[in-house]
Coordinates of C-alpha atoms in Angstrom, one line a residue:
Chain A
M27 CA 128.6 -28.9 94.4
T28 CA 125.2 -27.5 93.3
D29 CA 123.3 -25.5 95.8
R30 CA 120.4 -28.0 95.7
Y31 CA 122.4 -30.2 98.1
S32 CA 123.6 -27.7 100.6
F33 CA 121.8 -29.6 103.3
S34 CA 123.1 -32.6 105.1
L35 CA 121.8 -36.1 104.1
T36 CA 122.8 -37.5 107.5
T37 CA 120.2 -36.2 109.9
F38 CA 119.0 -37.2 113.3
S39 CA 116.0 -39.6 113.6
P40 CA 113.4 -38.9 116.2
S41 CA 115.2 -41.4 118.5
G42 CA 118.4 -39.4 118.3
K43 CA 120.2 -41.8 116.0
L44 CA 122.2 -40.9 112.8
V45 CA 120.8 -43.7 110.7
Q46 CA 123.1 -43.1 107.7
I47 CA 126.0 -43.9 109.9
E48 CA 124.4 -47.1 111.2
Y49 CA 123.7 -48.2 107.6
A50 CA 127.3 -47.4 106.7
L51 CA 128.4 -49.7 109.5
K52 CA 126.2 -52.4 108.0
A53 CA 128.0 -52.0 104.7
V54 CA 131.3 -52.4 106.6
A55 CA 129.9 -55.6 108.3
Q56 CA 129.4 -57.1 104.9
G57 CA 133.0 -56.5 103.9
V58 CA 135.8 -59.0 104.1
T59 CA 137.4 -59.4 107.6
S60 CA 140.5 -57.5 108.6
I61 CA 142.7 -58.0 111.6
G62 CA 145.2 -55.8 113.5
I63 CA 147.4 -56.8 116.4
K64 CA 149.9 -54.7 118.4
A65 CA 152.9 -56.3 119.8
T66 CA 155.6 -55.1 122.2
N67 CA 157.9 -54.2 119.3
G68 CA 155.6 -53.7 116.3
V69 CA 152.2 -54.0 114.8
V70 CA 150.7 -56.3 112.1
I71 CA 147.6 -55.8 110.0
A72 CA 146.2 -58.4 107.7
T73 CA 143.1 -59.0 105.5
E74 CA 141.6 -61.6 103.0
K75 CA 142.1 -60.7 99.4
K76 CA 138.9 -62.2 98.0
S77 CA 138.9 -62.4 94.2
A78 CA 135.6 -63.0 92.7
S79 CA 137.0 -64.8 89.8
S80 CA 140.2 -66.5 88.7
L81 CA 140.4 -64.1 85.8
I82 CA 141.2 -61.2 88.1
D83 CA 144.8 -60.2 88.2
D84 CA 145.1 -59.8 92.0
S85 CA 148.4 -58.0 91.8
S86 CA 146.4 -55.0 90.7
L87 CA 144.4 -54.9 93.9
E88 CA 145.9 -53.2 96.9
K89 CA 144.0 -53.7 100.2
V90 CA 146.9 -53.0 102.6
A91 CA 148.1 -49.4 101.8
V92 CA 151.3 -47.6 102.8
V93 CA 150.4 -44.1 103.9
C94 CA 154.0 -43.0 104.8
P95 CA 157.2 -44.8 105.9
N96 CA 156.0 -45.3 109.4
I97 CA 152.2 -45.8 108.9
G98 CA 150.1 -48.3 107.0
M99 CA 146.4 -49.1 106.8
V100 CA 143.8 -51.7 105.8
Y101 CA 140.0 -51.6 105.6
S102 CA 136.8 -53.5 105.6
G103 CA 133.9 -52.4 103.5
M104 CA 133.7 -50.5 100.2
G105 CA 137.0 -50.6 98.2
P106 CA 136.5 -47.5 96.2
D107 CA 135.8 -45.4 99.5
F108 CA 139.0 -46.7 100.8
R109 CA 141.0 -45.4 97.8
V110 CA 139.7 -41.9 98.6
L111 CA 140.8 -42.2 102.2
T112 CA 144.3 -43.5 101.4
T113 CA 144.8 -40.6 99.1
K114 CA 143.7 -38.1 101.7
A115 CA 145.8 -39.8 104.4
R116 CA 148.9 -39.8 102.1
K117 CA 148.4 -36.1 101.4
A118 CA 147.9 -35.3 105.1
A119 CA 151.2 -37.1 105.9
Q120 CA 153.1 -35.2 103.3
K121 CA 151.5 -31.9 104.5
Y122 CA 152.7 -32.6 108.1
K123 CA 156.2 -33.5 106.8
R124 CA 156.4 -30.3 104.9
I125 CA 155.9 -28.3 108.0
Y126 CA 157.7 -30.3 110.6
D127 CA 160.3 -32.2 108.4
E128 CA 159.2 -35.5 109.9
Y129 CA 156.4 -38.0 109.4
P130 CA 153.3 -37.7 111.6
P131 CA 152.9 -39.8 114.7
T132 CA 150.2 -42.4 114.2
G133 CA 147.7 -40.7 116.5
I134 CA 148.0 -37.4 114.6
L135 CA 147.5 -39.0 111.2
V136 CA 144.5 -41.0 112.5
K137 CA 142.9 -37.8 113.8
E138 CA 143.2 -36.2 110.3
V139 CA 141.6 -39.2 108.6
A140 CA 138.9 -39.4 111.2
S141 CA 138.0 -35.8 110.9
V142 CA 137.6 -36.2 107.1
M143 CA 135.3 -39.1 107.7
Q144 CA 133.4 -37.1 110.2
E145 CA 133.0 -34.2 107.6
F146 CA 131.2 -36.6 105.3
T147 CA 128.6 -37.3 108.0
Q148 CA 127.8 -33.7 108.3
S149 CA 128.5 -31.8 105.0
G150 CA 125.8 -31.1 102.4
G151 CA 125.0 -33.6 99.7
V152 CA 127.4 -36.4 100.7
R153 CA 127.1 -39.9 102.3
P154 CA 129.4 -41.3 105.0
F155 CA 132.3 -43.5 103.9
G156 CA 131.3 -47.2 103.9
V157 CA 134.6 -48.3 105.4
S158 CA 136.2 -49.0 108.8
L159 CA 140.0 -48.6 108.9
L160 CA 142.7 -50.3 110.9
V161 CA 145.7 -47.9 110.9
C162 CA 149.1 -49.1 112.3
G163 CA 152.2 -47.2 112.9
Y164 CA 155.3 -46.9 114.9
D165 CA 156.3 -43.6 116.4
E166 CA 158.3 -42.4 119.4
K167 CA 155.7 -43.4 121.7
G168 CA 156.0 -46.9 120.3
P169 CA 153.8 -49.2 118.2
G170 CA 150.2 -48.1 117.7
L171 CA 147.0 -49.6 116.3
Y172 CA 143.9 -47.5 115.7
Q173 CA 140.4 -48.3 114.3
V174 CA 138.4 -45.6 112.5
D175 CA 134.7 -46.0 111.9
P176 CA 132.4 -44.4 109.3
S177 CA 131.2 -41.9 112.0
G178 CA 134.8 -40.6 112.3
S179 CA 135.3 -41.9 115.9
Y180 CA 138.5 -43.7 116.5
W181 CA 140.1 -45.7 119.3
A182 CA 143.4 -47.2 120.0
W183 CA 143.5 -51.0 120.3
K184 CA 145.8 -53.7 121.4
A185 CA 144.2 -56.1 118.9
S186 CA 141.0 -55.7 116.8
A187 CA 139.0 -57.2 114.0
I188 CA 136.6 -55.5 111.5
G189 CA 134.3 -56.8 108.8
K190 CA 132.2 -59.9 108.4
N191 CA 133.7 -62.1 111.0
M192 CA 134.6 -59.4 113.6
V193 CA 132.6 -60.8 116.5
N194 CA 134.2 -64.3 116.4
A195 CA 137.6 -62.8 115.5
K196 CA 137.6 -60.5 118.5
T197 CA 136.6 -63.3 120.9
F198 CA 139.4 -65.3 119.4
L199 CA 141.8 -62.5 119.8
E200 CA 140.8 -61.9 123.4
K201 CA 141.7 -65.4 124.3
R202 CA 145.0 -65.4 122.4
Y203 CA 146.3 -61.9 123.1
N204 CA 148.8 -61.2 125.8
D205 CA 150.7 -58.0 126.5
D206 CA 154.2 -59.6 126.0
M207 CA 153.6 -60.7 122.5
E208 CA 156.4 -60.0 120.0
L209 CA 155.9 -59.1 116.4
E210 CA 156.6 -62.7 115.1
D211 CA 153.9 -64.2 117.4
A212 CA 151.5 -61.4 116.4
V213 CA 151.8 -62.2 112.8
H214 CA 151.2 -65.9 113.5
T215 CA 148.2 -65.0 115.7
A216 CA 146.8 -62.7 113.0
I217 CA 147.0 -65.4 110.3
I218 CA 145.3 -68.0 112.5
T219 CA 142.6 -65.5 113.5
L220 CA 141.9 -64.8 109.8
K221 CA 141.9 -68.6 109.1
E222 CA 139.0 -69.0 111.5
G223 CA 136.5 -67.2 109.3
F224 CA 138.2 -67.8 106.0
E225 CA 136.1 -69.1 103.1
G226 CA 138.0 -71.0 100.5
E227 CA 141.7 -71.8 100.3
M228 CA 144.2 -69.7 102.3
N229 CA 147.4 -69.2 100.5
E230 CA 150.0 -66.6 100.0
H231 CA 147.9 -64.9 97.2
S232 CA 144.6 -64.8 99.1
I233 CA 145.8 -62.8 102.1
E234 CA 147.6 -59.5 102.4
I235 CA 149.7 -58.7 105.5
G236 CA 151.5 -55.5 106.5
V237 CA 154.0 -55.1 109.3
I238 CA 156.0 -52.5 111.0
G239 CA 158.7 -52.9 113.7
G240 CA 160.1 -56.1 115.1
G241 CA 163.7 -57.0 115.6
N242 CA 166.0 -54.1 116.5
F243 CA 163.9 -51.4 115.2
G244 CA 163.0 -48.5 117.4
F245 CA 163.9 -44.9 118.1
G246 CA 167.1 -43.6 119.8
P247 CA 170.8 -44.3 119.4
G248 CA 171.9 -47.5 117.8
K249 CA 168.4 -48.3 116.5
E250 CA 167.0 -48.3 113.0
E251 CA 163.7 -46.4 112.5
P252 CA 160.9 -48.8 111.7
V253 CA 159.4 -48.9 108.3
F254 CA 156.0 -50.2 107.3
K255 CA 156.1 -52.8 104.6
K256 CA 153.8 -55.4 103.1
L257 CA 155.0 -59.0 103.3
T258 CA 155.9 -60.6 99.9
P259 CA 154.0 -63.8 98.9
E260 CA 157.2 -65.8 99.7
E261 CA 157.3 -64.5 103.2
I262 CA 153.6 -65.2 103.7
K263 CA 154.1 -68.7 102.4
D264 CA 156.8 -69.2 105.1
Y265 CA 154.4 -68.2 107.9
L266 CA 151.7 -70.3 106.5
A267 CA 153.9 -73.3 106.4
N268 CA 154.6 -72.9 110.1
I269 CA 150.9 -73.0 110.8
V270 CA 149.8 -76.2 109.2
Chain B
S13 CA 113.9 -52.6 102.3
S14 CA 114.4 -49.0 101.9
A15 CA 113.9 -45.8 103.9
G16 CA 113.5 -42.3 102.6
Y17 CA 115.4 -41.4 99.5
D18 CA 117.9 -44.2 99.4
R19 CA 116.4 -45.5 96.1
H20 CA 116.7 -42.0 94.5
I21 CA 120.2 -40.8 95.5
T22 CA 123.4 -42.5 96.6
I23 CA 122.8 -42.7 100.4
F24 CA 122.9 -45.9 102.4
S25 CA 119.8 -48.2 102.6
P26 CA 119.1 -49.9 106.0
E27 CA 121.1 -52.9 105.0
G28 CA 124.1 -50.8 104.0
R29 CA 123.6 -51.0 100.2
L30 CA 123.7 -48.2 97.6
Y31 CA 120.6 -48.8 95.5
Q32 CA 121.6 -46.1 92.9
V33 CA 124.8 -47.9 92.2
E34 CA 123.0 -51.2 91.9
Y35 CA 120.5 -49.7 89.5
A36 CA 123.4 -48.3 87.4
F37 CA 124.6 -51.9 87.0
K38 CA 121.1 -52.9 85.9
A39 CA 121.2 -50.2 83.3
I40 CA 124.4 -51.7 81.8
S41 CA 122.6 -55.2 81.5
N42 CA 119.6 -53.6 80.0
S43 CA 121.6 -52.1 77.1
G44 CA 121.5 -55.5 75.5
M45 CA 125.2 -55.6 74.5
T46 CA 128.0 -57.6 75.7
S47 CA 131.7 -56.8 75.4
V48 CA 134.7 -58.9 76.1
G49 CA 138.4 -58.2 76.7
V50 CA 141.3 -60.8 76.7
R51 CA 144.9 -60.3 77.6
G52 CA 147.5 -62.5 75.8
K53 CA 151.2 -62.9 76.2
D54 CA 152.1 -59.8 74.2
S55 CA 148.8 -58.4 73.1
V56 CA 145.4 -57.4 74.4
I57 CA 142.1 -57.4 72.6
I58 CA 138.7 -56.0 73.1
V59 CA 135.6 -57.1 71.2
T60 CA 132.0 -55.9 71.2
Q61 CA 128.9 -56.3 69.2
K62 CA 127.9 -53.8 66.6
K63 CA 124.2 -53.5 66.4
I64 CA 122.7 -51.2 63.8
P65 CA 119.0 -51.0 64.8
D66 CA 118.0 -48.9 61.8
K67 CA 119.0 -49.3 58.2
L68 CA 119.0 -45.5 57.8
L69 CA 121.8 -45.1 60.4
D70 CA 125.3 -44.4 59.1
P71 CA 127.1 -47.5 60.4
S72 CA 130.5 -45.8 60.5
T73 CA 129.2 -43.5 63.3
V74 CA 127.9 -46.4 65.5
T75 CA 130.8 -47.4 67.7
H76 CA 131.4 -48.4 71.3
I77 CA 135.2 -48.6 71.0
F78 CA 137.1 -45.4 71.7
R79 CA 140.7 -44.3 71.6
L80 CA 141.6 -42.4 74.8
T81 CA 145.3 -41.8 74.0
P82 CA 147.4 -43.0 71.1
Y83 CA 148.4 -45.9 73.3
V84 CA 145.3 -46.6 75.4
G85 CA 141.8 -47.6 74.0
C86 CA 138.6 -48.8 75.7
V87 CA 135.3 -50.4 75.0
M88 CA 132.2 -48.9 76.7
T89 CA 129.2 -51.1 77.7
G90 CA 125.9 -49.5 78.7
M91 CA 124.2 -46.2 78.1
I92 CA 126.0 -44.6 75.1
A93 CA 125.5 -41.0 76.2
D94 CA 127.0 -41.7 79.6
A95 CA 129.7 -43.6 77.7
R96 CA 130.6 -40.5 75.6
A97 CA 130.7 -38.4 78.8
Q98 CA 133.1 -40.7 80.5
V99 CA 135.3 -41.1 77.4
S100 CA 135.5 -37.4 77.1
R101 CA 136.6 -37.0 80.7
A102 CA 139.1 -39.8 80.4
R103 CA 140.6 -38.3 77.3
S104 CA 140.8 -35.0 79.1
E105 CA 142.5 -36.5 82.1
A106 CA 145.0 -38.4 80.0
A107 CA 145.9 -35.3 78.0
E108 CA 146.4 -33.2 81.2
F109 CA 148.6 -35.9 82.6
R110 CA 150.7 -35.9 79.4
Y111 CA 151.0 -32.1 79.4
K112 CA 151.9 -31.9 83.1
N113 CA 154.2 -34.8 83.4
G114 CA 155.8 -35.0 79.9
Y115 CA 155.0 -38.8 79.3
E116 CA 151.9 -40.8 78.4
M117 CA 149.5 -41.7 81.1
P118 CA 150.0 -45.4 81.9
T119 CA 146.9 -47.6 81.5
D120 CA 146.6 -48.5 85.2
M121 CA 146.8 -44.9 86.3
L122 CA 144.1 -43.9 83.8
A123 CA 141.9 -46.7 85.0
K124 CA 142.4 -45.6 88.6
R125 CA 141.5 -42.0 87.7
V126 CA 138.3 -43.1 86.0
A127 CA 137.5 -45.3 88.9
N128 CA 138.1 -42.5 91.5
I129 CA 135.8 -40.2 89.5
N130 CA 133.1 -42.9 89.5
Q131 CA 133.6 -43.2 93.2
V132 CA 132.8 -39.5 93.7
Y133 CA 129.5 -40.0 92.0
T134 CA 128.6 -42.8 94.5
Q135 CA 129.3 -40.5 97.4
H136 CA 127.8 -37.1 96.3
A137 CA 124.1 -36.9 96.1
A138 CA 124.1 -34.2 93.4
M139 CA 125.5 -36.5 90.8
R140 CA 124.2 -39.9 89.8
P141 CA 126.6 -42.8 88.9
L142 CA 127.1 -43.4 85.2
G143 CA 125.5 -46.3 83.6
V144 CA 128.6 -47.6 81.9
S145 CA 131.4 -50.1 82.4
M146 CA 134.7 -49.2 80.8
I147 CA 137.2 -51.9 79.8
L148 CA 140.6 -50.3 79.1
I149 CA 143.5 -51.7 77.3
G150 CA 147.1 -50.5 76.7
Y151 CA 150.7 -51.7 76.5
D152 CA 152.9 -50.9 79.5
D153 CA 156.7 -50.6 78.9
E154 CA 157.5 -52.3 82.1
R155 CA 154.6 -54.7 82.6
G156 CA 153.5 -55.7 79.2
P157 CA 149.9 -55.8 77.9
Q158 CA 147.3 -54.4 80.4
L159 CA 143.6 -54.9 80.7
F160 CA 141.5 -53.1 83.3
K161 CA 137.7 -52.7 84.0
C162 CA 136.1 -49.8 85.7
D163 CA 132.5 -50.0 86.9
P164 CA 129.8 -47.6 88.3
A165 CA 130.7 -48.6 91.9
G166 CA 134.1 -46.9 91.6
Y167 CA 135.7 -50.3 91.6
Y168 CA 138.6 -51.1 89.2
V169 CA 140.8 -54.1 88.7
G170 CA 143.4 -55.5 86.3
C171 CA 142.3 -58.8 84.6
K172 CA 143.6 -61.5 82.4
A173 CA 140.3 -61.5 80.7
T174 CA 137.0 -59.8 81.5
A175 CA 133.5 -59.1 80.2
A176 CA 130.8 -56.5 80.7
G177 CA 127.1 -56.2 79.7
A178 CA 124.0 -58.3 79.4
K179 CA 125.7 -61.7 79.1
K180 CA 128.8 -60.9 81.2
Q181 CA 128.4 -63.9 83.5
E182 CA 128.2 -66.4 80.6
A183 CA 131.2 -64.8 79.0
L184 CA 133.2 -64.9 82.2
N185 CA 132.4 -68.6 82.8
H186 CA 133.5 -69.4 79.3
L187 CA 136.8 -67.4 79.7
E188 CA 137.5 -69.0 83.0
K189 CA 137.3 -72.4 81.6
K190 CA 139.5 -71.5 78.6
L191 CA 142.1 -69.7 80.6
K192 CA 142.2 -72.2 83.5
K193 CA 145.5 -73.7 82.5
D194 CA 147.0 -70.3 82.1
P195 CA 147.9 -70.7 78.3
Q196 CA 150.3 -68.0 77.1
L197 CA 148.3 -66.9 74.1
G198 CA 149.9 -65.4 71.0
T199 CA 148.1 -62.4 69.3
E200 CA 146.2 -64.6 66.8
E201 CA 145.0 -67.0 69.5
T202 CA 143.9 -64.1 71.7
I203 CA 141.8 -62.5 69.0
E204 CA 140.2 -65.9 68.3
L205 CA 139.4 -66.5 71.9
A206 CA 137.7 -63.1 72.2
I207 CA 135.7 -63.6 69.1
T208 CA 134.7 -67.2 69.9
T209 CA 133.7 -66.3 73.5
L210 CA 131.4 -63.6 72.2
S211 CA 129.9 -65.9 69.5
S212 CA 129.5 -68.9 71.8
I213 CA 127.6 -66.9 74.5
L214 CA 125.4 -65.2 71.9
S215 CA 125.0 -68.4 69.9
A216 CA 125.6 -66.5 66.7
D217 CA 128.0 -66.6 63.8
F218 CA 129.2 -63.1 63.2
K219 CA 129.6 -61.2 60.0
A220 CA 132.5 -58.8 59.9
T221 CA 130.2 -55.9 60.1
E222 CA 128.5 -57.1 63.2
I223 CA 131.4 -56.9 65.6
E224 CA 134.1 -54.3 66.5
I225 CA 137.6 -55.1 67.6
G226 CA 140.3 -53.0 69.3
I227 CA 143.8 -54.2 69.8
V228 CA 147.2 -53.3 71.2
T229 CA 150.3 -55.4 70.5
V230 CA 153.9 -55.5 71.6
E231 CA 155.0 -54.8 68.0
D232 CA 152.8 -51.9 67.4
R233 CA 152.1 -50.3 70.9
K234 CA 149.5 -48.0 69.5
F235 CA 145.9 -48.7 70.1
R236 CA 143.9 -49.3 66.9
T237 CA 140.6 -50.8 65.7
L238 CA 140.6 -53.6 63.1
S239 CA 139.0 -52.8 59.7
T240 CA 136.2 -54.8 58.4
A241 CA 138.6 -56.6 56.0
E242 CA 140.9 -57.6 58.9
I243 CA 137.9 -58.9 61.0
E244 CA 136.7 -60.9 58.0
D245 CA 140.2 -62.5 57.8
H246 CA 140.1 -63.6 61.5
L247 CA 136.5 -64.8 61.1
Q248 CA 137.7 -66.9 58.2
R249 CA 140.5 -68.4 60.1
I250 CA 138.1 -69.4 62.9
V251 CA 135.7 -71.0 60.5
E252 CA 138.6 -72.9 58.7
K253 CA 139.8 -74.2 62.1
D254 CA 136.5 -75.9 62.7

C-alpha cells in the first residue's frame, strides 16, 4: 500500500461514533435477507438467491459457503466482500488444522474472521467490509450459530436474521423459536421465515440452504461427526412441498 | 447525500453506497460501446462494435477483444487503457496458474481471480476501481461452454447470455426474450443471435469491418477471433434469412 494512505479512513466523529461502520451496516441492511436457526441437534442457515435476470446462470453464484467440514457461513450485504472473507476463513481453518490436526471449534474460527473485519475498521487506507455473516458449526460443545458484523463484533445466537427484512424476520423467529426444536423443524421454520419477506416466487432455485447436524450426528462413541452441507435443489423442493 | 471524501475514494456514503464504484459503472456506459456474449449448446460467442473514429488510425490495432490464454478470451467494455491493464493482469494470473499447477486455468477460476482483484480496488482507498467490464469465454472439459462477466464492483457471475456497455439493458431485454424458452442453440444460431442482438439494439446494419467477434467451440476448443471474411459470411447468411 502506498504511504499516502497510512492513516485510517474510519475515524471517530465528534459524537464518538465510527460513521464508516454505521454506513457499512446500512449497506448490509440493503442486502438480501439471511436466516440462521440453532436446533438441539444441529444448525441451519438459509438465504434468498436473487438473480437480477433470467439470463444469469445461478449455479455459478454461491451464497452459502463451506468453510471447513464442520463450519459453514452465509451473508447479507456485498457479495464481493463476502468472497474475501470466505477465503480468509478457509485459510484460517486450515492453519488451525495444520497445528492441532483437527478443525477449529466454531467460536475460534468466528473470532479469527471477526478480527479480520475489525482490522479493516482500523488499518490505513481501507474501508470496513459491507457484509454481516451468519456462521454455523458443530463442535464438541454442540451446535453453534454466530453473527459477525462489519465492526468485527460477534455474538452467539439461538436464531437470527440479517439483511433487508431482519426486523420482521427476528420478530417472527422470536414467536416461533423454542429451545427443544430439532433440525428438521428448524429448517422448516427457516424457510417460512424467509418466505415472509420474499419477493417473487420461492422455489428450489431461488433459495440456498446449508445444514449441519441432525439425526445421529454428534461427538463421542457410536456417533458420526457432523458435516456441513448445502441442500440440493431436490431436497429443498421436498421441504417446500411440505409447507404449501 | 454524501459526507467527506466518499465521492472521491471508495469509502461508504451515509446510505451505505460506494460512489466510486457507481461512477466506474457510469464510465463504462459513457464509452459509447456495447458488447454482447451468448452461450450456446456447444459454443460461446462474444461480439462488440468496432468504431474507428479517425480514418488515419490503423484499424488492425483497434480492438476490444483479447486472448487471455490459448483457451480463454474476453471482450472489454469501457475505458480502453484500464482494459489493457486488466487484460495484462489476467494474462499474467493465468500464466502463473499454468506454470504452478501444470494445467490451463479454467474460465471460472480466471473470472473469480479477476473479480477478486476488482474487489480489492473497492476496498483500498489508494487504488480506484477500473472503468471496465470484462466478459470472458472459454470451454471447460467438464462443464462445456462457459461465459462469465466481471464488473468494477468485484462481482462476477456465469451467464447464458450477457451484455455490457452503453446499451446493455436493451441488449439484456432482447436476449431474455429470445432465450426465454431455453433453446439449445447450435454454433451458427448462437453467432446469429449475438449479431442480431447488437444490430437490433443499435438499429444498424453492420458491415463486416464494423464488428468484432470472438468464439470458442467444442470442435476447436481454442479461443479465436473471426476474420473479416468469416464475419461477412455470417452477415450474408443473416440477410438471406430475412
